[in-house]
Coordinates of C-alpha atoms in Angstrom, one line a residue:
Chain D
M16 CA 271.6 -17.8 1.2
S17 CA 272.7 -18.6 4.7
T18 CA 271.1 -16.8 7.6
Q19 CA 273.3 -14.1 9.2
I20 CA 272.6 -14.1 12.8
G21 CA 274.8 -11.6 14.2
H22 CA 275.9 -8.0 14.1
S23 CA 272.5 -7.2 15.3
P24 CA 272.3 -8.0 18.9
T25 CA 268.9 -6.3 19.1
R26 CA 266.0 -8.1 17.7
L27 CA 267.2 -10.1 14.8
A28 CA 266.3 -8.3 11.7
A29 CA 269.2 -10.5 10.8
H30 CA 267.1 -12.9 8.8
S31 CA 266.7 -10.3 6.1
K32 CA 270.3 -9.2 6.2
P33 CA 272.7 -10.3 3.6
A34 CA 275.4 -12.7 4.9
Q35 CA 278.6 -10.9 5.9
L36 CA 281.9 -12.3 6.9
P37 CA 282.3 -12.0 10.7
N38 CA 285.3 -10.0 11.6
S39 CA 287.1 -11.6 14.5
T40 CA 289.2 -8.7 15.5
H41 CA 286.7 -5.8 15.2
V42 CA 283.9 -5.4 17.7
D43 CA 280.6 -4.1 16.6
S44 CA 280.1 -0.8 18.4
H45 CA 276.3 -0.9 18.0
A46 CA 275.9 -3.5 20.7
V47 CA 278.1 -1.4 23.0
T48 CA 276.1 1.7 22.5
K49 CA 272.8 -0.2 23.0
R50 CA 274.1 -1.6 26.3
L51 CA 275.3 1.9 27.4
Q52 CA 272.0 3.4 26.6
S53 CA 270.2 0.7 28.6
E54 CA 272.6 1.4 31.5
L55 CA 271.9 5.1 31.3
M56 CA 268.1 4.6 31.3
S57 CA 268.3 2.2 34.2
L58 CA 270.5 4.6 36.2
M59 CA 268.0 7.4 35.6
A60 CA 265.1 5.2 36.5
S61 CA 266.7 3.8 39.7
A62 CA 266.7 5.8 42.8
D63 CA 270.0 4.7 44.3
P64 CA 270.9 7.1 47.0
G65 CA 274.1 9.0 46.5
V66 CA 275.2 7.7 43.1
S67 CA 274.6 9.2 39.6
A68 CA 276.3 9.3 36.3
F69 CA 275.7 10.8 32.8
P70 CA 277.6 10.8 29.5
D71 CA 280.2 13.6 29.3
G72 CA 279.3 15.4 26.1
D73 CA 278.2 13.7 23.0
S74 CA 280.1 10.4 23.3
L75 CA 278.4 7.5 25.0
F76 CA 281.9 6.1 25.7
S77 CA 282.8 8.8 28.3
W78 CA 280.8 9.4 31.4
L79 CA 281.0 11.6 34.5
G80 CA 279.7 10.2 37.7
T81 CA 279.2 11.4 41.3
I82 CA 279.2 9.4 44.5
H83 CA 278.3 10.6 47.9
G84 CA 279.9 9.1 51.0
A85 CA 277.5 6.7 52.7
K86 CA 275.8 7.6 55.9
G87 CA 277.6 6.5 59.1
T88 CA 281.1 6.4 57.4
V89 CA 283.8 9.1 57.7
Y90 CA 282.9 10.0 54.1
E91 CA 279.4 11.1 55.0
G92 CA 278.7 14.5 53.6
L93 CA 281.5 14.4 51.0
S94 CA 280.9 13.9 47.3
Y95 CA 283.3 12.8 44.6
K96 CA 283.4 13.2 40.9
L97 CA 284.5 10.2 38.8
S98 CA 285.2 9.7 35.1
L99 CA 284.3 6.5 33.4
K100 CA 285.8 5.7 30.0
F101 CA 284.3 2.6 28.2
P102 CA 286.4 0.5 25.9
T103 CA 284.9 -0.5 22.5
D104 CA 284.5 -4.0 23.7
Y105 CA 282.6 -3.1 26.8
P106 CA 281.1 -4.9 28.7
F107 CA 283.6 -7.7 28.1
K108 CA 286.3 -5.3 29.3
A109 CA 286.0 -3.0 32.3
P110 CA 285.7 0.7 31.9
L111 CA 288.6 2.8 33.1
V112 CA 287.3 4.6 36.2
K113 CA 289.1 7.4 37.9
F114 CA 288.4 9.8 40.7
E115 CA 288.4 13.3 39.2
T116 CA 288.0 14.9 42.7
A117 CA 291.1 14.1 44.7
C118 CA 290.2 11.4 47.0
F119 CA 292.1 10.6 50.2
H120 CA 291.5 6.9 50.5
P121 CA 293.7 3.8 51.0
N122 CA 292.8 2.3 47.6
V123 CA 293.0 5.5 45.6
D124 CA 296.3 7.1 44.5
Q125 CA 297.1 10.8 44.1
Y126 CA 296.1 10.7 40.5
G127 CA 292.7 9.3 41.2
N128 CA 293.5 5.7 40.1
I129 CA 291.5 3.1 41.9
C130 CA 292.6 -0.3 43.1
L131 CA 289.5 -2.4 43.0
D132 CA 289.5 -6.0 41.7
I133 CA 286.2 -5.7 39.9
L134 CA 287.7 -3.0 37.8
K135 CA 290.6 -5.2 36.9
D136 CA 291.0 -8.9 36.8
K137 CA 287.7 -9.8 38.4
W138 CA 285.6 -7.6 36.1
S139 CA 282.6 -9.4 34.5
A140 CA 279.9 -8.3 32.1
A141 CA 277.5 -8.8 35.0
Y142 CA 278.7 -5.4 36.4
S143 CA 277.3 -2.2 35.2
V144 CA 277.8 1.5 35.7
R145 CA 275.3 1.3 38.6
T146 CA 277.0 -1.6 40.3
I147 CA 280.4 0.0 39.8
L148 CA 279.3 3.3 41.5
L149 CA 277.7 1.4 44.3
S150 CA 280.8 -0.7 44.8
L151 CA 282.9 2.4 44.9
Q152 CA 280.6 4.0 47.3
S153 CA 280.9 1.0 49.6
L154 CA 284.7 0.9 49.0
L155 CA 284.9 4.4 50.5
G156 CA 283.6 3.2 53.8
E157 CA 285.2 -0.3 53.7
P158 CA 288.7 0.1 52.3
N159 CA 290.9 -2.9 51.5
N160 CA 293.9 -2.0 53.6
D161 CA 295.9 -5.1 52.6
S162 CA 296.8 -3.7 49.2
P163 CA 296.8 0.1 49.6
L164 CA 297.7 2.6 46.9
N165 CA 297.9 5.2 49.6
A166 CA 299.9 3.7 52.4
Y167 CA 299.5 6.7 54.7
A168 CA 295.7 6.6 54.5
A169 CA 295.7 2.8 55.1
K170 CA 297.8 3.3 58.2
L171 CA 295.7 6.1 59.4
W172 CA 292.4 4.2 58.9
E173 CA 292.8 2.5 62.3
N174 CA 292.3 5.8 64.0
Q175 CA 288.9 6.9 62.7
A176 CA 288.8 10.2 64.5
E177 CA 292.2 11.3 63.1
Y178 CA 291.3 9.8 59.7
R179 CA 288.2 11.9 59.6
R180 CA 290.1 15.0 60.6
V181 CA 292.7 14.6 57.9
L182 CA 290.1 13.5 55.3
H183 CA 287.9 16.6 55.9
K184 CA 290.9 18.9 56.0
K185 CA 292.1 17.6 52.6
Y186 CA 288.6 17.8 51.2
S187 CA 288.0 21.4 52.4
E188 CA 291.3 22.4 50.9
L189 CA 290.0 21.3 47.6
Q190 CA 286.9 23.5 47.8
K191 CA 289.1 26.6 48.1
Chain S
M20 CA 306.4 -28.0 30.5
R21 CA 304.6 -29.3 33.5
S22 CA 306.2 -32.5 34.9
A23 CA 303.3 -33.3 37.1
Y24 CA 299.8 -32.0 37.4
A25 CA 296.6 -32.5 39.3
G26 CA 293.3 -32.7 37.4
N27 CA 292.0 -29.7 39.2
E28 CA 295.0 -27.5 38.5
S29 CA 293.7 -24.1 37.6
P30 CA 295.8 -21.5 35.8
A31 CA 293.2 -19.0 36.8
R32 CA 294.4 -19.1 40.4
A33 CA 298.0 -18.5 39.2
E34 CA 296.7 -15.6 37.3
S35 CA 295.3 -13.9 40.4
S36 CA 298.6 -14.1 42.2
V37 CA 300.2 -12.4 39.3
G38 CA 297.5 -9.7 39.5
A39 CA 298.4 -9.2 43.2
I40 CA 302.1 -8.7 42.3
S41 CA 301.2 -6.1 39.8
H42 CA 299.0 -4.3 42.3
Q43 CA 301.8 -4.3 44.7
Q44 CA 304.1 -2.9 42.2
N45 CA 301.7 -0.1 41.3
A46 CA 301.3 0.7 45.0
E47 CA 305.0 1.2 45.3
T48 CA 305.2 3.3 42.2
F49 CA 302.6 5.6 43.5
T50 CA 303.6 6.0 47.0
D51 CA 307.2 6.9 45.9
G52 CA 305.8 10.1 44.5
A53 CA 305.9 11.8 41.2
E54 CA 309.7 11.9 40.7
S55 CA 310.2 8.2 40.4
R56 CA 307.2 7.7 38.1
P57 CA 308.4 5.8 35.0
L58 CA 305.6 7.1 32.8
Q59 CA 305.6 10.0 30.5
S60 CA 302.9 12.3 31.8
V61 CA 300.3 12.7 34.4
G62 CA 297.5 12.5 31.9
D63 CA 298.7 9.2 30.6
H64 CA 299.4 7.8 33.9
S65 CA 296.2 6.0 34.8
V66 CA 295.9 4.6 31.3
G67 CA 299.4 3.3 31.4
V68 CA 298.8 1.6 34.7
S69 CA 295.6 0.1 33.8
F70 CA 296.9 -1.2 30.5
A71 CA 300.1 -2.4 32.1
D72 CA 298.0 -4.4 34.4
N73 CA 296.0 -5.8 31.5
T74 CA 299.0 -6.5 29.4
L75 CA 300.6 -8.5 32.2
R76 CA 297.4 -10.4 32.4
T77 CA 297.1 -10.9 28.7
S78 CA 300.6 -12.2 28.5
V79 CA 300.0 -14.6 31.3
N80 CA 296.8 -15.6 29.6
S81 CA 298.5 -16.3 26.3
V82 CA 301.2 -18.3 27.9
S83 CA 298.8 -20.4 29.9
A84 CA 296.7 -20.7 26.8
A85 CA 299.7 -22.0 24.9
V86 CA 300.4 -24.4 27.6
G87 CA 296.8 -25.5 27.8
D88 CA 296.7 -26.0 24.1
S89 CA 299.8 -28.1 24.1
V90 CA 299.7 -30.0 27.3
D91 CA 302.5 -32.5 27.4
E92 CA 303.1 -32.6 23.8
P93 CA 306.6 -31.7 22.6
T94 CA 305.8 -31.2 19.0
A95 CA 303.8 -28.0 19.5
E96 CA 305.2 -24.6 20.2
I97 CA 304.8 -23.8 23.9
V98 CA 305.4 -20.1 24.0
S99 CA 303.7 -17.7 21.7
S100 CA 306.1 -16.2 19.2
T101 CA 304.5 -12.8 19.6
P102 CA 306.9 -10.6 21.7
I103 CA 305.0 -10.3 24.9
L104 CA 305.9 -9.1 28.4
G105 CA 306.6 -12.0 30.6
P106 CA 305.6 -11.7 34.3
N107 CA 309.2 -11.1 35.2
Q108 CA 310.0 -8.4 32.7
G109 CA 306.8 -6.7 33.8
E110 CA 308.3 -6.0 37.2
E111 CA 311.3 -4.2 35.8
V112 CA 311.5 -0.4 35.8
S113 CA 311.0 0.5 32.1
R114 CA 307.4 0.4 30.9
P115 CA 306.2 0.5 27.4
T116 CA 304.1 3.5 26.3
D117 CA 300.3 3.2 26.0
D118 CA 300.4 3.0 22.2
Q119 CA 303.0 0.2 22.4
I120 CA 300.8 -1.6 24.8
I121 CA 297.6 -1.2 22.8
A122 CA 299.5 -2.2 19.6
Q123 CA 300.8 -5.2 21.4
E124 CA 297.4 -6.3 22.7
N125 CA 296.0 -6.0 19.3
S126 CA 298.8 -8.0 17.8
I127 CA 298.4 -10.7 20.4
R128 CA 294.7 -10.8 19.7
A129 CA 295.2 -11.0 15.9
A130 CA 298.0 -13.6 16.3
E131 CA 295.8 -15.7 18.5
A132 CA 292.8 -15.4 16.2
E133 CA 295.0 -16.5 13.3
K134 CA 296.6 -19.3 15.2
M135 CA 293.4 -20.5 16.9
P136 CA 290.0 -19.1 16.3
F137 CA 287.4 -19.3 19.1
V138 CA 286.3 -22.6 17.6
G139 CA 288.3 -24.5 15.0
T140 CA 287.2 -26.8 12.2
V141 CA 286.3 -30.5 12.5
E142 CA 289.5 -32.6 12.5
P143 CA 289.9 -36.4 12.5
L144 CA 291.1 -37.8 15.8
S145 CA 294.3 -38.8 13.9
A146 CA 295.2 -35.1 14.3
L147 CA 295.4 -35.7 18.0
E148 CA 297.5 -38.7 17.5
E149 CA 299.8 -36.6 15.4
E150 CA 300.1 -34.1 18.1
Y151 CA 301.3 -36.7 20.6
R152 CA 303.5 -38.5 18.1
Q153 CA 306.5 -38.0 20.3
G154 CA 304.5 -37.9 23.5
S155 CA 304.2 -40.4 26.3
F156 CA 303.2 -44.0 25.6
V157 CA 300.1 -43.7 27.8
F158 CA 298.8 -40.8 25.8
R159 CA 299.3 -42.5 22.5
E160 CA 297.6 -45.6 23.8
K161 CA 294.7 -43.6 25.2
I162 CA 294.2 -41.8 22.0
R163 CA 294.0 -45.1 20.2
S164 CA 291.4 -46.2 22.7
L165 CA 289.5 -42.9 22.2
E166 CA 289.3 -43.7 18.5
M167 CA 287.1 -46.6 19.3
Q168 CA 284.4 -44.2 20.5
Y169 CA 285.1 -40.9 18.7
G170 CA 285.7 -40.1 15.1
S171 CA 286.6 -36.5 15.1
M172 CA 287.2 -33.4 17.3
R173 CA 286.9 -29.7 17.1
R174 CA 289.4 -27.6 19.0
T175 CA 288.5 -24.4 20.8
R176 CA 290.8 -21.6 21.9
G177 CA 292.5 -22.0 25.2
D178 CA 291.4 -18.7 26.7
G179 CA 289.7 -19.9 29.9
N180 CA 286.3 -19.9 28.2
C181 CA 286.9 -23.2 26.4
F182 CA 284.5 -25.3 28.4
F183 CA 281.6 -22.9 27.9
R184 CA 282.4 -22.4 24.2
S185 CA 282.8 -26.1 23.6
F186 CA 279.6 -26.9 25.3
M187 CA 277.5 -24.3 23.6
F188 CA 278.9 -25.0 20.1
A189 CA 278.5 -28.8 20.4
F190 CA 275.0 -28.4 21.9
M191 CA 273.8 -26.1 19.1
E192 CA 275.6 -27.9 16.4
K193 CA 273.8 -31.1 17.3
L194 CA 270.4 -29.3 17.4
V195 CA 271.1 -27.8 14.0
Q196 CA 272.2 -31.1 12.4
D197 CA 269.3 -33.1 13.8
N198 CA 266.9 -30.3 13.4
D199 CA 265.7 -31.4 16.8
L200 CA 262.7 -29.1 17.4
T201 CA 261.6 -30.9 20.5
E202 CA 264.9 -30.3 22.3
R203 CA 265.0 -26.8 20.8
N204 CA 261.6 -26.0 22.3
R205 CA 262.6 -27.4 25.6
V206 CA 265.8 -25.4 25.9
V207 CA 264.2 -22.1 24.7
T208 CA 261.5 -22.5 27.4
C209 CA 264.2 -23.3 29.9
I210 CA 266.3 -20.2 28.9
R211 CA 263.2 -18.0 29.1
Q212 CA 262.5 -19.3 32.6
W213 CA 266.0 -18.2 33.6
K214 CA 265.1 -14.5 33.2
A215 CA 263.2 -14.3 36.4
K216 CA 265.7 -16.6 38.2
L217 CA 268.6 -14.4 37.1
I218 CA 266.8 -11.3 38.4
A219 CA 266.0 -13.1 41.6
V220 CA 269.7 -13.7 42.4
G221 CA 270.4 -10.0 41.7
F222 CA 271.4 -9.7 38.0
Q223 CA 270.2 -6.5 36.4
E224 CA 268.1 -7.4 33.3
L225 CA 270.2 -5.1 31.1
V226 CA 273.3 -7.2 31.7
F227 CA 271.8 -10.4 30.1
E228 CA 268.8 -9.4 28.0
D229 CA 270.8 -8.9 24.7
A230 CA 272.7 -12.1 25.1
M231 CA 269.6 -14.1 25.9
E232 CA 267.8 -12.7 22.9
I233 CA 270.7 -13.6 20.7
V234 CA 270.8 -17.2 21.9
I235 CA 267.0 -17.6 21.6
D236 CA 266.8 -16.1 18.2
Q237 CA 269.5 -18.4 16.9
L238 CA 267.6 -21.4 18.3
N239 CA 264.3 -20.1 17.0
S240 CA 265.6 -19.9 13.5
L241 CA 265.4 -23.7 13.4
G242 CA 262.3 -24.9 11.7
T243 CA 262.0 -21.7 9.7
T244 CA 262.7 -21.2 6.0
E245 CA 266.2 -19.8 6.9
P246 CA 267.4 -22.0 9.7
L247 CA 270.8 -21.6 11.4
N248 CA 273.3 -23.9 9.7
V249 CA 276.6 -25.2 10.9
A250 CA 278.6 -22.7 8.8
Q251 CA 276.7 -19.8 10.3
L252 CA 277.0 -21.3 13.8
E253 CA 280.8 -21.4 13.2
A254 CA 280.8 -17.8 12.0
N255 CA 278.7 -16.6 15.0
M256 CA 280.9 -18.5 17.5
R257 CA 284.0 -17.0 16.0
D258 CA 282.6 -13.5 16.0
A259 CA 284.3 -11.0 18.4
M260 CA 280.9 -9.8 19.8
L261 CA 278.6 -12.8 19.6
S262 CA 280.9 -15.3 21.0
P263 CA 281.6 -13.5 24.2
M264 CA 278.0 -12.6 24.5
I265 CA 277.0 -16.2 24.5
I266 CA 279.7 -17.2 26.9
M267 CA 278.7 -14.4 29.2
L268 CA 275.1 -15.6 29.3
L269 CA 276.3 -19.2 30.2
R270 CA 278.5 -17.8 32.9
M271 CA 275.6 -15.9 34.4
L272 CA 273.3 -19.0 34.3
T273 CA 276.0 -21.0 35.9
S274 CA 276.5 -18.4 38.6
A275 CA 272.8 -18.1 39.3
E276 CA 272.4 -21.9 39.5
I277 CA 275.2 -22.1 42.0
Q278 CA 273.8 -19.3 44.1
R279 CA 270.2 -20.7 44.0
R280 CA 271.5 -24.0 45.4
S281 CA 274.2 -22.6 47.6
D282 CA 273.7 -25.2 50.3
F283 CA 274.5 -27.9 47.8
F284 CA 277.5 -26.2 46.3
A285 CA 279.0 -24.6 49.4
P286 CA 281.0 -27.7 50.5
F287 CA 282.5 -28.1 47.1
I288 CA 283.5 -24.5 46.9
M289 CA 285.0 -24.6 50.4
G290 CA 287.0 -27.6 49.2
M291 CA 288.4 -25.8 46.2
C292 CA 289.4 -22.5 47.7
D293 CA 292.1 -22.0 50.3
D294 CA 290.7 -18.8 51.7
E295 CA 287.3 -18.5 53.2
I296 CA 285.0 -17.5 50.5
S297 CA 281.3 -17.2 50.3
V298 CA 279.3 -18.9 47.5
E299 CA 278.5 -15.5 46.1
Q300 CA 282.1 -14.3 46.2
F301 CA 283.1 -17.5 44.4
C302 CA 280.7 -16.8 41.6
R303 CA 281.8 -13.2 41.3
R304 CA 285.5 -14.1 41.2
Y305 CA 285.7 -17.5 39.5
V306 CA 282.4 -18.0 37.5
E307 CA 281.3 -14.7 36.1
P308 CA 284.5 -13.1 34.8
M309 CA 285.5 -14.1 31.3
G310 CA 288.5 -16.3 31.1
E311 CA 288.1 -18.0 34.5
E312 CA 288.6 -21.7 34.0
S313 CA 285.7 -24.1 34.5
D314 CA 285.9 -26.8 37.2
H315 CA 283.6 -29.6 38.2
V316 CA 281.4 -27.1 40.1
H317 CA 280.8 -25.1 36.9
I318 CA 279.9 -28.1 34.8
V319 CA 277.6 -29.5 37.4
A320 CA 275.8 -26.2 37.6
L321 CA 275.6 -25.6 33.9
T322 CA 274.3 -29.2 33.2
N323 CA 271.5 -28.5 35.7
A324 CA 270.9 -25.0 34.6
L325 CA 270.1 -26.0 31.0
Q326 CA 269.2 -29.7 31.7
V327 CA 271.7 -30.9 29.2
P328 CA 273.7 -34.1 30.0
I329 CA 277.4 -33.7 29.3
R330 CA 280.2 -36.3 29.0
V331 CA 283.7 -35.2 29.8
V332 CA 286.4 -37.6 28.6
Y333 CA 289.7 -37.2 30.4
L334 CA 292.9 -37.5 28.4
D335 CA 295.7 -37.5 31.0
R336 CA 298.6 -39.6 32.1
S337 CA 296.7 -41.4 34.8
V338 CA 296.7 -45.2 34.5
G339 CA 294.0 -45.6 37.1
A340 CA 291.8 -47.8 35.1
A341 CA 294.7 -50.2 34.4
M342 CA 295.6 -50.3 38.1
A343 CA 292.1 -51.1 39.0
G344 CA 292.6 -54.2 37.0
V345 CA 289.0 -55.1 36.4
G346 CA 289.5 -56.2 32.9
Y347 CA 289.9 -52.8 31.3
D348 CA 292.5 -52.3 28.8
S349 CA 295.5 -50.5 30.2
A350 CA 294.9 -47.5 28.1
A351 CA 291.2 -47.2 28.9
V352 CA 290.1 -43.5 28.9
N353 CA 288.2 -42.2 31.9
H354 CA 285.1 -40.2 31.5
H355 CA 282.6 -38.6 33.7
D356 CA 278.9 -38.1 32.9
F357 CA 277.3 -35.0 34.2
V358 CA 273.6 -35.7 34.4
P359 CA 271.1 -33.1 35.3
D360 CA 269.4 -33.9 38.6
A361 CA 265.9 -33.9 37.1
L362 CA 266.9 -36.5 34.5
S363 CA 268.8 -38.8 36.8
E364 CA 265.9 -38.7 39.2
S365 CA 263.2 -39.3 36.6
A366 CA 265.0 -42.1 34.9
S367 CA 264.2 -45.2 36.9
A368 CA 267.3 -46.9 35.5
A369 CA 270.8 -45.8 36.4
A370 CA 271.9 -42.3 35.5
A371 CA 274.1 -44.0 32.9
A372 CA 271.0 -44.6 30.9
V373 CA 270.9 -40.8 30.1
K374 CA 272.6 -40.3 26.8
P375 CA 275.0 -37.4 26.8
R376 CA 274.1 -34.6 24.4
V377 CA 277.5 -33.0 24.5
H378 CA 280.9 -34.7 24.5
V379 CA 284.0 -32.8 25.4
L380 CA 287.6 -33.9 25.7
Y381 CA 289.5 -32.6 28.8
R382 CA 293.2 -32.3 28.8
P383 CA 294.5 -30.7 32.0
G384 CA 293.6 -27.0 31.6
H385 CA 291.7 -27.3 28.4
Y386 CA 288.4 -28.6 26.8
D387 CA 287.8 -29.4 23.1
I388 CA 284.7 -30.9 21.4
L389 CA 284.5 -34.6 20.6
Y390 CA 282.2 -36.2 18.0
P391 CA 281.1 -39.8 18.8
L392 CA 281.2 -42.4 16.2
P393 CA 277.8 -43.9 15.3
V394 CA 276.9 -46.1 18.3
T395 CA 277.3 -49.8 18.1
A396 CA 276.7 -52.2 21.0
A397 CA 280.4 -53.0 21.4
D398 CA 281.4 -49.4 21.9
S399 CA 279.7 -48.9 25.2
T400 CA 282.1 -51.2 27.0
Q401 CA 285.3 -49.6 25.8
I402 CA 285.4 -46.6 28.1
A403 CA 285.8 -47.1 31.8
S404 CA 283.5 -45.0 34.0
C405 CA 285.3 -43.1 36.7

């Protein structure tokens, strides 16, 4: 019998497994859940300031995250909730990440959609939940004003004092 | 069909500009406010946008893949028959629903898998000749010249990962066929040593550990009672999870090699990219993401990362060798040997003395695997070195 090396991306107990036909359109979800579990453990073990995330309910494929605005930026002192939805072929495809807390920012639209290349065409499996959250945290303080989703915020960015005023006003309205 | 092309033409770059257009379009849609939104509901909005973006990209991919697969040959079908959104239609107001998009993505994936698996079967080189039956004279002559050196080929899917996939398949297939335990031991040690080097350039262990284990386990099955065989290697390399895992690892090794030797690679990278881009940014954008095409830089890095010499044979319309007029046949096929630094330095003779382990055929935009004929003394003079 031929050796089946596959469908078991953990240690290969594959040598004892019967040969199966590989299925080229279906992706084995075991590898995805294993990766997501590793990501969760690494996030919990790491002490990255101002970012956290945890599965939302029982599914490992849907997480809620929080990022805090970095010190020294207009977002300092503000925190934002995010949702992360992982496709079944994660990490080969990016998770769908959205701001759940309304976020006034040049690269975030009114529905929480984010324009960030690493979440779109420049995604790679080398990114993880941790690096996504850190990238979003730095995006807050360093927007890409060349391709804004929120043109008003992009324009306002030049005037940091006014930007801070509008940002904090919008943020405090949310808290009511 | 392309009327003229440069060897370094990269569909990947074209793709990013399409991405930019779609972002722009999204931006307009959003800032116009809720009234003008073409999508059904707020809840579906983000999904719609995200998938719309992907679909646009997928459609571009499949078109460029089709072009890549059929460079310059009129007998093959250029555009996929699957109904896909072209870049132009994508800009129009009406957008498909999420379900339609997902169904479409699935059908594209299924159609592609059916049309061309990640790696094909071994075909005689006459298949290539057949492909160019009505093609240019230069191509047909070059294929005839290629047949002096190579007996058969194996196609790979034109999805932007074709170099990595061709490389890894050809490398492992040769190990399996030769049951070459010396080379196996060397490469397993080499891969294990990359763990610390990957971490040193900033990769989290969790992003590569599974893939590394998979590759090492496959290699380590050689010499056991149940060694990996070619049929199993084919199955693994066609698998929807294993195949991208393996490519992902190679992309990370390539990226790490480039970053570790950024002084060496920086000038090449500056020469390739129009905008100012750091070595790290280059790796993030053009090496690590799946589907980004491989260029010279990627091949130089990978050949060094794994210490595996690679020969790339170029099948294009150039008649450079003929023009040079140094006794080569007018249809001589150019090739380039990528020799790992350590090997070329240690070999006292010329780098040419290092025998390539992997042979790939490059047609502008695409790589396939080539299988050399058993070597005879006469063969070595047939191919002009470039």
